[in-house]
PDB file of C-alpha atoms and ligand atoms in Angstrom:
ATOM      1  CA  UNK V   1       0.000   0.000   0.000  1.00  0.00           C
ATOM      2  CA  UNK V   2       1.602   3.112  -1.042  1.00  0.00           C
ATOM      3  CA  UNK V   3       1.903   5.797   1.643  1.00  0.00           C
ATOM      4  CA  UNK V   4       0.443   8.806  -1.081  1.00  0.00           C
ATOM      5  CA  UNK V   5      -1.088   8.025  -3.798  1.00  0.00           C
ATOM      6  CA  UNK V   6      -1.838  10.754  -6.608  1.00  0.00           C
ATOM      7  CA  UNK V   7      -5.405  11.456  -7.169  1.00  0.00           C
ATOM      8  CA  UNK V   8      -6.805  13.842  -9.875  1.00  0.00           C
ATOM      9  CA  UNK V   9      -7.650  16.789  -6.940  1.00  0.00           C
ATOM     10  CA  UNK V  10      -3.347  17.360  -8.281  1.00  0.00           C
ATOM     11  CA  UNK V  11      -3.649  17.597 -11.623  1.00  0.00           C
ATOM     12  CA  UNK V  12      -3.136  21.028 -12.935  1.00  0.00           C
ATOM     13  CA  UNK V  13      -4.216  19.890 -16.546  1.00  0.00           C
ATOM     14  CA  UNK V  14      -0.539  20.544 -17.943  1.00  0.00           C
ATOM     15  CA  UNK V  15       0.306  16.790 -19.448  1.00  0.00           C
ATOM     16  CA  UNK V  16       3.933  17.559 -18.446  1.00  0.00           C
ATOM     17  CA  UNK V  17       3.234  18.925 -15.280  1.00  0.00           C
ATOM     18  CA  UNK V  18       1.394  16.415 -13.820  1.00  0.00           C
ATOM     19  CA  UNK V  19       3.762  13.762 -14.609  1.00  0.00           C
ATOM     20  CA  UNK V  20       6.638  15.387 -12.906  1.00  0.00           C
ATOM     21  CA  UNK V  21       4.527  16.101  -9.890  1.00  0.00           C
ATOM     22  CA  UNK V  22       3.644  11.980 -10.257  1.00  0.00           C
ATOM     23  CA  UNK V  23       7.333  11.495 -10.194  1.00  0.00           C
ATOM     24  CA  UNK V  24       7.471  13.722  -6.732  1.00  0.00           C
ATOM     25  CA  UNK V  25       4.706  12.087  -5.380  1.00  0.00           C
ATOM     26  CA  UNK V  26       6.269   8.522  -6.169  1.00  0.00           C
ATOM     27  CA  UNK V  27       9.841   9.851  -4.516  1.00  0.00           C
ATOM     28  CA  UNK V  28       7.982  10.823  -1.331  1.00  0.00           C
ATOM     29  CA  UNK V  29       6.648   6.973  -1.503  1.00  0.00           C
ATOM     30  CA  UNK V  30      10.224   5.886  -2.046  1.00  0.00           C
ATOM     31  CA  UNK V  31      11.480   8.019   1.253  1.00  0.00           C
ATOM     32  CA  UNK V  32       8.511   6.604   3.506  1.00  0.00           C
ATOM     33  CA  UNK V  33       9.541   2.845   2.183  1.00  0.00           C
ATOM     34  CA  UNK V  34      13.551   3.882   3.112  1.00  0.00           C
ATOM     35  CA  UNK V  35      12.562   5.171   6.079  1.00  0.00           C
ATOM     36  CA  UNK V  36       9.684   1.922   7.379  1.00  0.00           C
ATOM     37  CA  UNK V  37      12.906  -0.562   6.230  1.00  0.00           C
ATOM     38  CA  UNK V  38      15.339   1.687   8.893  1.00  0.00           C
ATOM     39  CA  UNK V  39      17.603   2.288   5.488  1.00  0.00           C
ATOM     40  CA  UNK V  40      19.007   5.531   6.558  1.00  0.00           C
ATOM     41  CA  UNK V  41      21.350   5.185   3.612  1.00  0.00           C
ATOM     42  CA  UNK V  42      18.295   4.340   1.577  1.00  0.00           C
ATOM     43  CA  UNK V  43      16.656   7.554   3.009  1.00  0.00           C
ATOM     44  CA  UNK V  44      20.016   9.374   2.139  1.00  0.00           C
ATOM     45  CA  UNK V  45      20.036   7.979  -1.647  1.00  0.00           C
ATOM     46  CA  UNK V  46      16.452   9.039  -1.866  1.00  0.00           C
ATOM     47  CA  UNK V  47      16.367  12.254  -0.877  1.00  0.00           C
ATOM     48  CA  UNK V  48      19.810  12.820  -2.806  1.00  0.00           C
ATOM     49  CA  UNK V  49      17.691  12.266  -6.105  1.00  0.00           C
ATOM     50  CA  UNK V  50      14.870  13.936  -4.643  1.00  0.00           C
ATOM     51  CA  UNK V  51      16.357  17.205  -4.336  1.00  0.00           C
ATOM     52  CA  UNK V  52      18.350  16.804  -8.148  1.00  0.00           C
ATOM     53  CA  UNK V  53      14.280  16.153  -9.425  1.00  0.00           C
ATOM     54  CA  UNK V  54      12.889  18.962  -7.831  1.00  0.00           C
ATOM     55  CA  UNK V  55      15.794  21.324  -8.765  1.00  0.00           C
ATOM     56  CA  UNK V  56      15.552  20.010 -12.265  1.00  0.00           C
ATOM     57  CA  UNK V  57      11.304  19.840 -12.454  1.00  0.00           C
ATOM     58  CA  UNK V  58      11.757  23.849 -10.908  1.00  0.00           C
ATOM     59  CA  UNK V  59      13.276  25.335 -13.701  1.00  0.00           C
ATOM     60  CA  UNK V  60      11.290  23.030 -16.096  1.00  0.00           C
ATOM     61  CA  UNK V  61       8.487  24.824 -14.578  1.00  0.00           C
ATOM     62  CA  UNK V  62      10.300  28.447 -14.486  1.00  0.00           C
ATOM     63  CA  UNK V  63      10.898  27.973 -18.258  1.00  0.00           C
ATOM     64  CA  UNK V  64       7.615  27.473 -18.888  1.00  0.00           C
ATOM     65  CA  UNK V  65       5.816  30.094 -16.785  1.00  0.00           C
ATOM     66  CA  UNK V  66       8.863  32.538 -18.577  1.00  0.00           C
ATOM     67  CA  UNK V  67       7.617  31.616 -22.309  1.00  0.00           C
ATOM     68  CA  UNK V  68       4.253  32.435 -21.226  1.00  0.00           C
ATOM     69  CA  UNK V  69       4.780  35.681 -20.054  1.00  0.00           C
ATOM     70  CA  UNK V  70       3.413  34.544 -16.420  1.00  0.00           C
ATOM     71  CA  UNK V  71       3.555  37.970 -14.648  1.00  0.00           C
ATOM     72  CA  UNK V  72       4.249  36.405 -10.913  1.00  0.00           C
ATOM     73  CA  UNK V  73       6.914  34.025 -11.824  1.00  0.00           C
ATOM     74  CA  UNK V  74       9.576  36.393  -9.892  1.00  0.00           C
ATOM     75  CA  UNK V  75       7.407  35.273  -6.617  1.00  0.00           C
ATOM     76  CA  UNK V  76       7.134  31.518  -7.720  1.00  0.00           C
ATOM     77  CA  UNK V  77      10.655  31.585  -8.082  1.00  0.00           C
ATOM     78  CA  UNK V  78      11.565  32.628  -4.540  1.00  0.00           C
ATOM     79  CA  UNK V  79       8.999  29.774  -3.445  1.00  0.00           C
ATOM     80  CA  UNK V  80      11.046  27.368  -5.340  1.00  0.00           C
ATOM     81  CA  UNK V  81      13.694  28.264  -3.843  1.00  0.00           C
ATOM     82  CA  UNK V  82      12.641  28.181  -0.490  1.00  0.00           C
ATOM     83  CA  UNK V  83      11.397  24.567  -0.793  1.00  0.00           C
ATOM     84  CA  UNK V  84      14.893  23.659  -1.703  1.00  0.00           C
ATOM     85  CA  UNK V  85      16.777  25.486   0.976  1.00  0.00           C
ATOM     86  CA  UNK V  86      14.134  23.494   3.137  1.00  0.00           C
ATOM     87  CA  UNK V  87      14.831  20.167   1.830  1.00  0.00           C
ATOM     88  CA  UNK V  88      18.210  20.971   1.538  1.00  0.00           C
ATOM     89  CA  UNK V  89      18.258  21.545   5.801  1.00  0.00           C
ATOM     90  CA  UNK V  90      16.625  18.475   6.192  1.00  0.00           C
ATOM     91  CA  UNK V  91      19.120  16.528   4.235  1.00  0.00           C
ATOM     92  CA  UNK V  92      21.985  18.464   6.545  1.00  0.00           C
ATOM     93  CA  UNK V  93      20.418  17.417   9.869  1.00  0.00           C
ATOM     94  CA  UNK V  94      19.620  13.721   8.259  1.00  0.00           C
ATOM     95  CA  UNK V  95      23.263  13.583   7.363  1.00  0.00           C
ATOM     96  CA  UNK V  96      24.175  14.590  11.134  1.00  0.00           C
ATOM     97  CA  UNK V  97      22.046  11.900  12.407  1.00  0.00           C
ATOM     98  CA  UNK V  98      19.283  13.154  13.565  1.00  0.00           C
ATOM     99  CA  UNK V  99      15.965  11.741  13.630  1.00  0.00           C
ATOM    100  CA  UNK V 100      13.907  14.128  11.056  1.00  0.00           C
ATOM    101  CA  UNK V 101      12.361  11.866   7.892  1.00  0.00           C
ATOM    102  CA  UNK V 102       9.179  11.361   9.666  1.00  0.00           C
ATOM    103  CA  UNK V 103       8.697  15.080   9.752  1.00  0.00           C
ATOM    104  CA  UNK V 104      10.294  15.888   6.679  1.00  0.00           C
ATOM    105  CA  UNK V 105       7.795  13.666   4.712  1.00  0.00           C
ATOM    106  CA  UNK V 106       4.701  14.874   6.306  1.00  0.00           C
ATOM    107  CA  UNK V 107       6.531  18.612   5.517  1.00  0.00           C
ATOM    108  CA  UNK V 108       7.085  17.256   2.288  1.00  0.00           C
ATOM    109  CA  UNK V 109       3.128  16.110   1.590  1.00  0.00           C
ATOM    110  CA  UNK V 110       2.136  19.614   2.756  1.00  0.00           C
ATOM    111  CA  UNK V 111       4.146  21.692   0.764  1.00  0.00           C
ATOM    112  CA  UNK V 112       3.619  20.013  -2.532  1.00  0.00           C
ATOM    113  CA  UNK V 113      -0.035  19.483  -2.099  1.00  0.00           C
ATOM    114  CA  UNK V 114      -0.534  23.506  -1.070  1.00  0.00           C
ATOM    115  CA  UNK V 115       2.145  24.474  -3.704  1.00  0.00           C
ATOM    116  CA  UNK V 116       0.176  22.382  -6.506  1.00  0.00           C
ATOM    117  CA  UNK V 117      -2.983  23.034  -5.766  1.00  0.00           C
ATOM    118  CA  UNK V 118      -2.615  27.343  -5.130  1.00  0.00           C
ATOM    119  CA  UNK V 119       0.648  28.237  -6.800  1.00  0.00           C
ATOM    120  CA  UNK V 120       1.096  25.903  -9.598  1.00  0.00           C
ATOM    121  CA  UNK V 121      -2.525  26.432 -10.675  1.00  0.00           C
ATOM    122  CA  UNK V 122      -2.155  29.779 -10.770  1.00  0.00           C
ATOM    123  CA  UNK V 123      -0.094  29.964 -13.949  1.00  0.00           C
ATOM    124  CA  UNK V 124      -2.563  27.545 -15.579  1.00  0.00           C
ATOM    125  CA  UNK V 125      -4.881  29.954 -17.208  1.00  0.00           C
ATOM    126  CA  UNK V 126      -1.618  32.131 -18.657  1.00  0.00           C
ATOM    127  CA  UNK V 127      -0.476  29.183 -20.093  1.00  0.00           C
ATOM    128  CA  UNK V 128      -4.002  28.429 -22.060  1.00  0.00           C
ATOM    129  CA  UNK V 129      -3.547  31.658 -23.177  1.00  0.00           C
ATOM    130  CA  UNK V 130      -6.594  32.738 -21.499  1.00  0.00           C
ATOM    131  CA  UNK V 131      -5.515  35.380 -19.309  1.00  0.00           C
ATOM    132  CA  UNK V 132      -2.578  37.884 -20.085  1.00  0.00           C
ATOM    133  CA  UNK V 133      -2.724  40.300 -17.226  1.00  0.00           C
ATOM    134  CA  UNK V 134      -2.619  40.201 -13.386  1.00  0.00           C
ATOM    135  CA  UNK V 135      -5.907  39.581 -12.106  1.00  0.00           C
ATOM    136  CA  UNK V 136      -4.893  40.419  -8.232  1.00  0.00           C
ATOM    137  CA  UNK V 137      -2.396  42.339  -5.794  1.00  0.00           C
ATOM    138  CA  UNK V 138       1.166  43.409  -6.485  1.00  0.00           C
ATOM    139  CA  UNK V 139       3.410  39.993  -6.642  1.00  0.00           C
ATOM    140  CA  UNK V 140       5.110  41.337  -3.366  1.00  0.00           C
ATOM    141  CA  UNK V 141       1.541  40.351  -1.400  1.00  0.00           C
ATOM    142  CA  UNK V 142       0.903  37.233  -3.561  1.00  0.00           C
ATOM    143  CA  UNK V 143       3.915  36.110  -2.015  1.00  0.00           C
ATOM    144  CA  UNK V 144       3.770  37.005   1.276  1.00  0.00           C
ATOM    145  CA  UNK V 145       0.350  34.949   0.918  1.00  0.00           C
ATOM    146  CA  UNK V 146       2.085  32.396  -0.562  1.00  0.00           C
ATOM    147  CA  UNK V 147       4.631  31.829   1.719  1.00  0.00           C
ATOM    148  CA  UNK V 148       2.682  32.120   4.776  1.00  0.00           C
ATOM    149  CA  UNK V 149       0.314  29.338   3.226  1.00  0.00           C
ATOM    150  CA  UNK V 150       3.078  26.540   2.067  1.00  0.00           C
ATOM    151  CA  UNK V 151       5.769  27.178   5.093  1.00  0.00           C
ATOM    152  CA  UNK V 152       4.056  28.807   8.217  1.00  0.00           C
ATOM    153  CA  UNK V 153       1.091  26.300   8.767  1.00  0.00           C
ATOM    154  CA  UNK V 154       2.698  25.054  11.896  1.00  0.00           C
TER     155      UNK V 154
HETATM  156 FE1  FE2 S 201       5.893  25.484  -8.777  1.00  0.00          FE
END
């Protein structure tokens, strides 16, 4: 039984998209299996190639929202980036031995699935060509609102 399985309430409705998220979702899986087995070297592997996919499916995704003109992709960047500084500190304090996958996955589930669902969507109707123009605030509040929704729900 895998730990998350993808369900359509994900899909942004970008063919490419999805499939990467899919991938994220499946790595997640991979990192709860490591982690159940007591492979801390597994866990290490996995969250190695974890971090390279989400670097790489990031600027797959900044390419994308650049060729489209999306107008808030300076904000989605600095989102990005936070989520890999994040991961990254995880990885540091795995390294050091401390006790943090069980947290980092649940951290991990609630970023993506916030990050999917608001942010990622968002740039959905720019790329269908079917909006051209911001439709709300300055990007400097979209990302405060951002922010505050993916990495202070604690
Ligand atoms: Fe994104």
């Amino acid at each position: 039984m895998e730990y998350w399985s993808w369900d359509d309430s994900l899909s942004i409705g970008i063919d490419a998209i999805d499939e990467q998220h899919k991938r994220l979702v499946a790595y997640i899986n991979e990192l709860q299996g490591a982690h159940k087995e007591q492979d801390e070297q597994g866990v290490a592997r996995v969250l190695h190639g974890l971090v390279d996919y989400t670097v790489t499916h990031f600027a797959f995704e900044e390419a994308l929202m650049a060729r489209v003109g999306y107008p808030l992709s300076e904000g989605h960047k600095k989102v990005h980036e936070a989520f890999i500084t994040h991961i990254n500190r995880y990885a540091e304090r795995h390294a050091a031995g401390e006790q943090i996958t069980r947290r980092l996955i649940s951290d991990l589930q609630i970023w993506l699935t916030n990050h999917i669902k608001n942010d990622d969507r968002h740039y959905v109707s720019y790329y269908k060509g079917e909006q051209s123009k911001p439709a709300e605030a300055p990007q400097q509040y979209w990302l405060q609102r951002a922010w505050h929704r993916i990495f202070s729900w604690r």
